[in-house]
Tab-separated table of C-alpha atoms in Angstrom:
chain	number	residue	atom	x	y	z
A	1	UNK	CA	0.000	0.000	0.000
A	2	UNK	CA	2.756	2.130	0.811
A	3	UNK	CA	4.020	2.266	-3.018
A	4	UNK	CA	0.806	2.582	-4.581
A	5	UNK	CA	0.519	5.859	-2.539
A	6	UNK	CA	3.628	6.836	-3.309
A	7	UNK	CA	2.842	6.408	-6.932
A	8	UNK	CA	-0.552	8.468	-6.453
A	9	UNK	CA	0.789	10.885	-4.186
A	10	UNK	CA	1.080	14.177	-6.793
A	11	UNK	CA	-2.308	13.129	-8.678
A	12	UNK	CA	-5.634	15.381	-8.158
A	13	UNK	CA	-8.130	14.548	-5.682
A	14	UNK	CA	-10.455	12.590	-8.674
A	15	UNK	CA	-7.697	10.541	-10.448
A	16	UNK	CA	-6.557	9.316	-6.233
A	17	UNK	CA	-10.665	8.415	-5.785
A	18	UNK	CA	-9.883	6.284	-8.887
A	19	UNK	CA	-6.256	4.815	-8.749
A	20	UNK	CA	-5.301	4.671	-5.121
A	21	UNK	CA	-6.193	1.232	-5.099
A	22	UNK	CA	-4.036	0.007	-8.706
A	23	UNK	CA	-1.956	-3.131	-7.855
A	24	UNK	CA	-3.538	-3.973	-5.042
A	25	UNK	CA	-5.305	-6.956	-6.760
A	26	UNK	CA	-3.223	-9.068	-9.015
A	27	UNK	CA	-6.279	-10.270	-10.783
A	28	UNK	CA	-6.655	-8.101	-14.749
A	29	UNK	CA	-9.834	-7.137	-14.258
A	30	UNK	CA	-10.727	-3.346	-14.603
A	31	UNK	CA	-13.832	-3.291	-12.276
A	32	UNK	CA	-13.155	-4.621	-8.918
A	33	UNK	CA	-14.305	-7.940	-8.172
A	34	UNK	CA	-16.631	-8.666	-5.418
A	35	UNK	CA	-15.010	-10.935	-2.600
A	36	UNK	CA	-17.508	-12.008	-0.386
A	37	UNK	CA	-15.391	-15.301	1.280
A	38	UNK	CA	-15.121	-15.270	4.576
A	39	UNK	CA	-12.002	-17.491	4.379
A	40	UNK	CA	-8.752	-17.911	2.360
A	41	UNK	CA	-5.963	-20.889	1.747
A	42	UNK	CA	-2.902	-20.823	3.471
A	43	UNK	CA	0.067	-21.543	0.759
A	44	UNK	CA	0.596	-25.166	-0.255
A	45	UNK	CA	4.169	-25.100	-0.015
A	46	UNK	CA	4.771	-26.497	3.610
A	47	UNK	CA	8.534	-24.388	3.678
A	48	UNK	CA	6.470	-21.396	3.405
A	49	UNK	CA	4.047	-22.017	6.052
A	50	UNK	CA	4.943	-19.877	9.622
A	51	UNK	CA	2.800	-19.514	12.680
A	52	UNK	CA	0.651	-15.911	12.433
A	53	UNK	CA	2.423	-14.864	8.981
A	54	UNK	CA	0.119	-14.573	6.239
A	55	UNK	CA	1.517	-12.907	3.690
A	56	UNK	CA	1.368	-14.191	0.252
A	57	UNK	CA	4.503	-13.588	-2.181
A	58	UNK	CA	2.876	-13.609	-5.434
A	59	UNK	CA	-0.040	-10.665	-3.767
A	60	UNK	CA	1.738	-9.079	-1.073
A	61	UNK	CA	-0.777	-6.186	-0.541
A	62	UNK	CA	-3.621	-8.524	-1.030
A	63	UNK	CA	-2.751	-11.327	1.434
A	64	UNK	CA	-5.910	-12.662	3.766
A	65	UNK	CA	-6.469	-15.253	5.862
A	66	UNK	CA	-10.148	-14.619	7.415
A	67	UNK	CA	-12.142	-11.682	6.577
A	68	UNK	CA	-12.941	-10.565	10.402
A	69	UNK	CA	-9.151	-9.610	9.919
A	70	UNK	CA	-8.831	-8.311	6.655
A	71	UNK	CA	-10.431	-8.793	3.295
A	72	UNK	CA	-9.835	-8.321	-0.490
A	73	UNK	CA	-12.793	-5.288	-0.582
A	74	UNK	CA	-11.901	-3.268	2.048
A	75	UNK	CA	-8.398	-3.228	1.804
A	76	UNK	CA	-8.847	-1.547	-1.179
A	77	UNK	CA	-11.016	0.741	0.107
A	78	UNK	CA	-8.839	1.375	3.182
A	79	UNK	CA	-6.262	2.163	-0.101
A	80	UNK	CA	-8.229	5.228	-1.409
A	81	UNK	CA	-9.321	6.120	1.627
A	82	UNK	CA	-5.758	6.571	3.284
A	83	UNK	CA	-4.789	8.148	-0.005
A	84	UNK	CA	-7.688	11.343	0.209
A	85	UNK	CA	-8.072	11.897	3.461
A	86	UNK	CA	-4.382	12.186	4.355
A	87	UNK	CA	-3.926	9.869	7.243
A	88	UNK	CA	-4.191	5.764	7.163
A	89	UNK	CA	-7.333	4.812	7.422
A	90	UNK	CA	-9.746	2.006	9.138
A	91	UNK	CA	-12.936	1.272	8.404
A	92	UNK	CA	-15.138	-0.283	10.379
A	93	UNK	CA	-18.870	-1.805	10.299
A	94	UNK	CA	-20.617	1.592	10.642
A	95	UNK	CA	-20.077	5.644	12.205
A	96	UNK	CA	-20.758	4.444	15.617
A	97	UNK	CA	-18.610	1.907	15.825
A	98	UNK	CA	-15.819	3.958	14.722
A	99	UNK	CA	-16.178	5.894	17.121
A	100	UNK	CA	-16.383	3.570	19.978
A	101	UNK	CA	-12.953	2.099	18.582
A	102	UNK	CA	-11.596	5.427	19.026
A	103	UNK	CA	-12.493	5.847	22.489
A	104	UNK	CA	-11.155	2.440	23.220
A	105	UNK	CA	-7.565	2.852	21.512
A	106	UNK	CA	-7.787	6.829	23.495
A	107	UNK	CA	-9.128	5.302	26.743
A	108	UNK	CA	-9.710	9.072	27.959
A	109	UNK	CA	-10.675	10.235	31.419
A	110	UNK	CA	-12.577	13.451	29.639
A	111	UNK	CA	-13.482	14.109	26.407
A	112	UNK	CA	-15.120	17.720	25.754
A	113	UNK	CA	-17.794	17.499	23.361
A	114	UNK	CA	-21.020	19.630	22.365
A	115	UNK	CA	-24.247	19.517	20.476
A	116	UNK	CA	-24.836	17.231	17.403
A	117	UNK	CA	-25.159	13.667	16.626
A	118	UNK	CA	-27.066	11.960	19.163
A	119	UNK	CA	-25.464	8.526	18.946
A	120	UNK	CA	-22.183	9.420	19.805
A	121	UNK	CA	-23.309	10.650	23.127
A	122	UNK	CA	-24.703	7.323	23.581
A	123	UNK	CA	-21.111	5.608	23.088
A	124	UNK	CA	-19.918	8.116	25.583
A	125	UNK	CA	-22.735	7.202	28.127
A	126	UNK	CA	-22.041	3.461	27.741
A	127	UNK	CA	-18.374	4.465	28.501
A	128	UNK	CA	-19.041	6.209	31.427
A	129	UNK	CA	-20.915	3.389	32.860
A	130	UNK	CA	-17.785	0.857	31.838
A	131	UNK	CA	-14.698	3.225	32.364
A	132	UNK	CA	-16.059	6.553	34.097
A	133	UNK	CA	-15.492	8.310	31.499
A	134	UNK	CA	-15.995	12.090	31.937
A	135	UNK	CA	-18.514	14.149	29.407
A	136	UNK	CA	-17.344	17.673	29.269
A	137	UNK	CA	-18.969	21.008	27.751
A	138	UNK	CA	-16.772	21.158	24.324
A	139	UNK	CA	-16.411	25.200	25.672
A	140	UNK	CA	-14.945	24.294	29.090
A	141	UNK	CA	-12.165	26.189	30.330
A	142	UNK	CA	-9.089	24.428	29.292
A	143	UNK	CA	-7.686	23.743	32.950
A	144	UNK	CA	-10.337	20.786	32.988
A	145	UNK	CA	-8.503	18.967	30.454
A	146	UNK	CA	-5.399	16.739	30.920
A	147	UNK	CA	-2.854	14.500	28.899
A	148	UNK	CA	-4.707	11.705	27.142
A	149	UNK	CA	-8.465	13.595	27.053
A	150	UNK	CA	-10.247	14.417	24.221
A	151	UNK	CA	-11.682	17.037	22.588
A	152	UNK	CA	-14.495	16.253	20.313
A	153	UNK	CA	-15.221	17.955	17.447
A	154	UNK	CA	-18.361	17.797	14.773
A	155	UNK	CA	-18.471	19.810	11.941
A	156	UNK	CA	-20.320	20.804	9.732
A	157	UNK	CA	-23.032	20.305	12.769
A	158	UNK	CA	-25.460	17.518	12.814
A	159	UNK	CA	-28.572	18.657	12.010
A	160	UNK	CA	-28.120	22.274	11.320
A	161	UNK	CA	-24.654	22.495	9.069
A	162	UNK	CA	-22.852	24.723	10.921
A	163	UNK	CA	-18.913	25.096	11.368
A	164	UNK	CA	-17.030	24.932	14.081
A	165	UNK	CA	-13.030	26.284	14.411
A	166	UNK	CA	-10.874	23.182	14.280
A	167	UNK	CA	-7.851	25.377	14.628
A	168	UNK	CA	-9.378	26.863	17.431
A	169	UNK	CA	-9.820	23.562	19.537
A	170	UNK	CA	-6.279	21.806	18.165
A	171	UNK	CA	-4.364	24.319	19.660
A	172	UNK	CA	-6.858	24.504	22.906
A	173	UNK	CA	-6.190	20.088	22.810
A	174	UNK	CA	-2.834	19.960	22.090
A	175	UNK	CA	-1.462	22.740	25.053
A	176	UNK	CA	-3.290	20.374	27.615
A	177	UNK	CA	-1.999	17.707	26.269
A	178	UNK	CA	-5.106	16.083	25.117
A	179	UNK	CA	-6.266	15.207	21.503
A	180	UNK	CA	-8.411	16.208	18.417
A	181	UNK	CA	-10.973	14.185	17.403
A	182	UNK	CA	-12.934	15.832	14.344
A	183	UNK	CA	-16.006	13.985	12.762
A	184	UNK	CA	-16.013	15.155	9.433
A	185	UNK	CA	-18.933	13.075	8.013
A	186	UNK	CA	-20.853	16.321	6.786
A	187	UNK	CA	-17.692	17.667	4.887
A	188	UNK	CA	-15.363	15.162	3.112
A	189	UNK	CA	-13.210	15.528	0.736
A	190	UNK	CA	-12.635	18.119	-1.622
A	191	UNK	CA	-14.643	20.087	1.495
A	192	UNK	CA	-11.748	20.138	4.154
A	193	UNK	CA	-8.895	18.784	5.652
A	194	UNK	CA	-9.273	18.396	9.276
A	195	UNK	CA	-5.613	17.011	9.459
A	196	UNK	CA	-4.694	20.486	8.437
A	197	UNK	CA	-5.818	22.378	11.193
A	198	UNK	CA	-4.554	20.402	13.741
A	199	UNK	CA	-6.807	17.283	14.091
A	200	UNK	CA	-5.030	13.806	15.539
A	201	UNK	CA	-8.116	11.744	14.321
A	202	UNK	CA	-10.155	11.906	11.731
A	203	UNK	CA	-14.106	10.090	11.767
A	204	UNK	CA	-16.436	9.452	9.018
A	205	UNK	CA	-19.968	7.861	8.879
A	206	UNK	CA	-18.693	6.311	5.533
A	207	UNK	CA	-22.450	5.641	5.303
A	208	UNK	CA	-23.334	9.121	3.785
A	209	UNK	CA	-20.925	10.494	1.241
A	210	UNK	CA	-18.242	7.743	0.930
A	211	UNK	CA	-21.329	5.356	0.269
A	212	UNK	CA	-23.553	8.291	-1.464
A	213	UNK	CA	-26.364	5.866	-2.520
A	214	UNK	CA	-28.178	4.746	0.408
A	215	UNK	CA	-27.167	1.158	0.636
A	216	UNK	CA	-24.163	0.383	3.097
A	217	UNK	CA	-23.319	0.873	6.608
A	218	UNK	CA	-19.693	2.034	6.872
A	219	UNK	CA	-17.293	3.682	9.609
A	220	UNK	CA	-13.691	4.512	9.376
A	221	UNK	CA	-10.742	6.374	11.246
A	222	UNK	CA	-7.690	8.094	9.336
A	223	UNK	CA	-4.765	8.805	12.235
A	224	UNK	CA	-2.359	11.474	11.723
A	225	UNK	CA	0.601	11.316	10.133
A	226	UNK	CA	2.272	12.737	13.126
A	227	UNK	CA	0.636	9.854	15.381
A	228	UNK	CA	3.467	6.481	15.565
A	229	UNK	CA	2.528	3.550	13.436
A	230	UNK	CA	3.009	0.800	16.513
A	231	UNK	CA	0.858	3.113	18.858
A	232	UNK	CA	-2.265	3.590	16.625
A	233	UNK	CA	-2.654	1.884	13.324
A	234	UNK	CA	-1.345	-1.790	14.008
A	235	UNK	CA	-2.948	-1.860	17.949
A	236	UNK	CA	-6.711	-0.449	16.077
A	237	UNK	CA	-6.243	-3.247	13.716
A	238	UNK	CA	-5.791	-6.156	16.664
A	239	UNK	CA	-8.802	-4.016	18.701
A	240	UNK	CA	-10.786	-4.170	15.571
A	241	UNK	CA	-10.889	-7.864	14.387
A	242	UNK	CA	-11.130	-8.968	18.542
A	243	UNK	CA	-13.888	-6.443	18.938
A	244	UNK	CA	-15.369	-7.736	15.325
A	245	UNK	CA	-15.674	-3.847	14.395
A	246	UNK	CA	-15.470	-5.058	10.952
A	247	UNK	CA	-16.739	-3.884	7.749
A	248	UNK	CA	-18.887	-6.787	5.613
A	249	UNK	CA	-17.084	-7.644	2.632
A	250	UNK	CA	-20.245	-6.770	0.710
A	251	UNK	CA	-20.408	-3.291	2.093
A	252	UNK	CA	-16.975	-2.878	1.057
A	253	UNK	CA	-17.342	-3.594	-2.244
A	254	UNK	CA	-19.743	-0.988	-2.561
A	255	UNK	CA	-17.994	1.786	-0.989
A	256	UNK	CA	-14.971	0.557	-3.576
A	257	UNK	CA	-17.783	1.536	-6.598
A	258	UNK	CA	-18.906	4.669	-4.445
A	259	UNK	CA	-15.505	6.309	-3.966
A	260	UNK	CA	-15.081	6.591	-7.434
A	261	UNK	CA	-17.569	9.646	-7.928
A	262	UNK	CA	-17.559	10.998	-4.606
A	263	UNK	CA	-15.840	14.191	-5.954
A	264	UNK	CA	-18.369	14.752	-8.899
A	265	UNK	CA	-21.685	13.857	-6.147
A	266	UNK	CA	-19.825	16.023	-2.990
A	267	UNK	CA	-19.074	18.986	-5.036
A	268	UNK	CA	-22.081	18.634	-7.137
A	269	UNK	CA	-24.443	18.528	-3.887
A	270	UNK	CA	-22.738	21.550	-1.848
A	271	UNK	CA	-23.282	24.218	-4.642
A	272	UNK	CA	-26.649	23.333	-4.902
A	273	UNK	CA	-27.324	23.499	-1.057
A	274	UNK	CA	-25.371	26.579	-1.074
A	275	UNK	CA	-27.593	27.953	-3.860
A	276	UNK	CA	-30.916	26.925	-2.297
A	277	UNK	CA	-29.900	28.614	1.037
A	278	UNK	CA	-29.197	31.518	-0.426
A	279	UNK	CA	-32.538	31.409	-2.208
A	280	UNK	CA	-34.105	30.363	0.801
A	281	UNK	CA	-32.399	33.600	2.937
A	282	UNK	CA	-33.250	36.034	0.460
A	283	UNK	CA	-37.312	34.674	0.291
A	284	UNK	CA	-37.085	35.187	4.243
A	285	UNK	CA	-36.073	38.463	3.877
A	286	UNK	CA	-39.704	39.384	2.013
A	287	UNK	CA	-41.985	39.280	5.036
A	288	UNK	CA	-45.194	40.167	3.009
A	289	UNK	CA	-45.150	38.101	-0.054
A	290	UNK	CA	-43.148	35.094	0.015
A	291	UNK	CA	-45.006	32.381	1.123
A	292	UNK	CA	-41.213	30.604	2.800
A	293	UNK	CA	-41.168	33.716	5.195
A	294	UNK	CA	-44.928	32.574	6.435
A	295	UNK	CA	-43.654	29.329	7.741
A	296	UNK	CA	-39.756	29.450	8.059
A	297	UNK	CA	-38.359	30.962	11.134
A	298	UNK	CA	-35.045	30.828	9.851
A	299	UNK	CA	-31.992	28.509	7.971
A	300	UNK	CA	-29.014	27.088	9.380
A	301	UNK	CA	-26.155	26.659	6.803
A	302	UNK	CA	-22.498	27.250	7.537
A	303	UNK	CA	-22.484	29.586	4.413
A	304	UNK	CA	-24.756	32.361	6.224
A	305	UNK	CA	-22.539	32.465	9.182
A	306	UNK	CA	-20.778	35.617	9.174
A	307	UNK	CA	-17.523	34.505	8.829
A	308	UNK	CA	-18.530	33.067	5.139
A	309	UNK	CA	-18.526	36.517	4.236
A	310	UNK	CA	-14.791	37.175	5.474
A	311	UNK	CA	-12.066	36.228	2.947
A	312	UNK	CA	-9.512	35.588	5.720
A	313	UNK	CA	-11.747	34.276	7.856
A	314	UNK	CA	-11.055	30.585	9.603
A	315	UNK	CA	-14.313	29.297	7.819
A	316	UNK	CA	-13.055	30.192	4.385
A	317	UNK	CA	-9.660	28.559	5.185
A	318	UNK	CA	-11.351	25.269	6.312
A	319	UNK	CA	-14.269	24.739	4.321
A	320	UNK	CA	-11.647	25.816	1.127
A	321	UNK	CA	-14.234	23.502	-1.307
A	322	UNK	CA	-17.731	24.528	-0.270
A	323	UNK	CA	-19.684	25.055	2.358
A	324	UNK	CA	-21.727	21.075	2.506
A	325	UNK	CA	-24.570	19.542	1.291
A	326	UNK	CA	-26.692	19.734	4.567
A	327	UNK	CA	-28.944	22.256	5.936
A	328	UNK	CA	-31.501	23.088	7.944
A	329	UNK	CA	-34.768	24.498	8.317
A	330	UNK	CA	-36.247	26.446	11.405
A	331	UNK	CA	-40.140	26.264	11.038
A	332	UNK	CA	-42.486	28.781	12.587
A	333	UNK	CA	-44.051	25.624	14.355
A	334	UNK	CA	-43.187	21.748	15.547
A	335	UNK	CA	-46.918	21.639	13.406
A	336	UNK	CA	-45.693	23.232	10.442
A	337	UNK	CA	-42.377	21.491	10.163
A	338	UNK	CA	-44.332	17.823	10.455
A	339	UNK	CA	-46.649	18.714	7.374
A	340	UNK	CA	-43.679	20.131	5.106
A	341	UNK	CA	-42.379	16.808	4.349
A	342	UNK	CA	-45.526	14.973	2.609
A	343	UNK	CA	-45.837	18.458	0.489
A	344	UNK	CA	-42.545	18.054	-1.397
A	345	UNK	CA	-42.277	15.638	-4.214
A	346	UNK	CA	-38.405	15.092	-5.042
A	347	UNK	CA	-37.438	14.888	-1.348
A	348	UNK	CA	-37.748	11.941	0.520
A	349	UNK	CA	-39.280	12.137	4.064
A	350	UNK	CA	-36.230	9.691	5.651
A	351	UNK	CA	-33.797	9.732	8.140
A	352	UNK	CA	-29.861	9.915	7.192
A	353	UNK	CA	-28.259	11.641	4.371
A	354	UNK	CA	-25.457	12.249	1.863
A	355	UNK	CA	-27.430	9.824	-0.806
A	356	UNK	CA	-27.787	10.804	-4.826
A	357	UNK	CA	-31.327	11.574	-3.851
A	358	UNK	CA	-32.662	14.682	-1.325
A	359	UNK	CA	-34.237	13.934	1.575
A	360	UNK	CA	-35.565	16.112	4.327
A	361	UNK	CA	-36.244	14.637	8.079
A	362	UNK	CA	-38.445	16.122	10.449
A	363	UNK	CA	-35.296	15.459	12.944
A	364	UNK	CA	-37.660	14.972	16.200
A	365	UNK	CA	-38.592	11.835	14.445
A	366	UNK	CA	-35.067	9.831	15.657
A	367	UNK	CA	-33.194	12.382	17.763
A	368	UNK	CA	-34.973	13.384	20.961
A	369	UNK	CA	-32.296	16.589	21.815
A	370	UNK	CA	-33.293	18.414	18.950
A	371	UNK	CA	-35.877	21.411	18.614
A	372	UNK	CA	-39.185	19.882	17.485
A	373	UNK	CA	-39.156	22.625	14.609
A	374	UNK	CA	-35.988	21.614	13.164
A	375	UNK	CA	-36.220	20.198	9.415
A	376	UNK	CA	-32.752	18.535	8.370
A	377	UNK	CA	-32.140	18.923	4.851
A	378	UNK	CA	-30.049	16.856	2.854
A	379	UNK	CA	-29.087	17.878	-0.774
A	380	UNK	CA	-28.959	14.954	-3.802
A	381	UNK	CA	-27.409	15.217	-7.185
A	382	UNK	CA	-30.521	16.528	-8.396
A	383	UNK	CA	-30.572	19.829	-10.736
A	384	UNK	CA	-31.100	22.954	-8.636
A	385	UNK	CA	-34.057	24.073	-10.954
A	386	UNK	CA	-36.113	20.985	-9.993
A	387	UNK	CA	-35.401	21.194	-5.940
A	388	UNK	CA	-36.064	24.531	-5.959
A	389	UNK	CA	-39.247	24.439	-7.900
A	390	UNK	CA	-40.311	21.877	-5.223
A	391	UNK	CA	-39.949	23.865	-2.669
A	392	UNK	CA	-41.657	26.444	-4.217
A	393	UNK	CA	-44.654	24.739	-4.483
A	394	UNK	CA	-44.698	22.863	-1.087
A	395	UNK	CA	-44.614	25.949	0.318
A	396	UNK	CA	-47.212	27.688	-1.238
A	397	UNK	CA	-49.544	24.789	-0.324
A	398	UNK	CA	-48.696	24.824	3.213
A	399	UNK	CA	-48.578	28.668	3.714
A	400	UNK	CA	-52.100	28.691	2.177
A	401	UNK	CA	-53.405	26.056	4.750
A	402	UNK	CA	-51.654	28.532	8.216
């Protein structure tokens, strides 16, 4: 693996998403094949055969022996992967459990953490219970933290799409001696770089964009290049396959096929959330005749906080490739924001995001910590024309019925 990103190193973001993973597989086929054996042969050669050493000399980065270790699929995901977001990279068998194994390789005493997904304060709860771990405000002062702790950072928010400084809490981390965890699920690549403003870990809920078509589970970890190989990378890799943290074969056969187009689909989705925010701020804006300003409070979008508007700002600097595909909507009333939903056509009334097609979530509906007003928008590959135009007329229809 270590050639093959050597090789790919100097290529763009879209020629990595396609050839990170060249050589891998000895096999000539162009498309990657779809492994779904849970076992493999040891060699024939008895001279060959050594206790707990499985590599094969005629595929020496494709050498398995069960899959709950390794498999042909994902370790060519892991390839790409480790190639575009900067850092080697795990997967694992969804978001959450990524993020457990992180907390398990960290082991904190504290880990400062605020508002956004839901689930992730449930791994922290069930790690209170086990290890006693600590839950701070992700604002405390910095005197509560200490070596080994953990500040946790989302962004873009879950639900709303909001930023947050990464800069800001890596140096706040790092002088207590503590690390920075970043999930970066709502912004992956060509969005931003956590690992360039100071983040030590890097999580995705490969589910959304990595997968992009609503049909795999997927988690996964990148580690710093300035974290050591034998502390980190090799120990997750024993935690994972005891813990069976793993990633199905299947599933990672599909991310493989996913990856390929994530540039096109991210890129693609963030202008046109960025467009129908802006669209949706400036109908807000018309109090008397737009019927959006009769039943929108407000939006939440990191491109109308202020610093958006700030060339030199930190939000500019981290969010260098758009602003995200997510957003969401304020209504005037929990009443208002449960009716939207079955009004729109093109949007699917569904929980998660990041797929080819929109959806929008009336969030109450599987997070209980949210605002029962909050609509969470996520943004497809769909043409802006047609999403907008949908919106349009759901709105109309439910302004005419408050």
């Amino acid at each position: 693996m270590g050639e093959q990103s050597h090789k790919t190193a100097g290529l763009s973001l879209a020629s990595r998403l396609v050839h990170s993973d060249d050589g891998i597989s000895t096999h000539r086929a162009v498309a990657p094949a779809m492994h779904v054996s849970t076992t493999f042969r040891y060699n024939d050669n008895p001279d060959m055969l050594q206790p707990e050493v499985y590599l094969d000399p005629d595929a020496p980065l494709d050498s398995h022996v069960y899959s709950r270790y390794t498999n042909p699929n994902t370790t060519r995901l892991e390839a790409i992967l480790t190639s575009v977001l900067g850092g080697k990279t795990l997967t694992y068998a969804s978001g959450l459990s990524a993020f457990h194994m992180m907390l398990v390789r960290i082991n904190p005493k504290r880990i400062a953490i605020g508002d956004g997904y839901h689930g992730c304060h449930g791994i922290i709860g069930i790690q209170s219970r086990l290890t006693g771990l600590q839950k701070l405000p992700l604002d405390c002062d910095a005197s509560e933290l200490q070596p080994g702790d953990v500040i946790h950072v989302e962004t873009p928010l879950n639900p709303t799409g909001e930023a947050r400084d990464l800069q800001y809490y890596a140096d706040k981390a790092h002088k207590a001696g503590a690390y920075l965890t970043v999930d970066a699920t709502f912004a992956p690549p060509p969005l931003q770089d956590p690992f360039a403003h100071g983040a030590d870990v890097v999580m995705h809920s490969g589910t959304k964009y990595f997968g992009g078509h609503s049909d795999m589970l997927c988690g996964a970890l990148a580690l710093s290049p300035r974290l050591k190989d034998e502390d980190w990378f090799q120990p997750m890799l024993y935690e994972r396959s005891i813990l069976g943290a793993v990633m199905g074969s299947m599933e990672g056969w599909l991310g493989l096929r996913s990856l390929r187009t994530m540039e096109l689909r991210v890129l693609r989705q963030s202008r046109t959330a960025t467009d129908l925010v802006a669209w949706l701020a400036a109908q807000l804006k018309d109090d008397l005749a737009s019927p959006v300003a009769k039943v929108v409070d407000h939006v939440k979008h990191a491109s109308l906080q202020p610093e958006a508007a700030d060339e030199g700002s930190w939000l500019r600097r981290q969010m260098h490739g758009g602003y995200g595909p997510v957003f969401a909507l304020a209504m005037k009333s929990e009443e208002v924001a449960k009716r939207l939903p079955s009004k729109l056509i093109l949007f699917h009334h569904a929980t998660s995001l990041g797929g080819v097609e929109s959806l929008i979530e009336w969030r109450a509906m599987t997070d209980k910590t949210v605002q029962r007003n909050i609509l969470r928008v996520s943004i497809g590959v769909e043409a802006l024309e047609d999403l907008r135009a949908d919106f349009e007329q759901a709105f109309e229809k439910l302004a005419a019925e408050v």
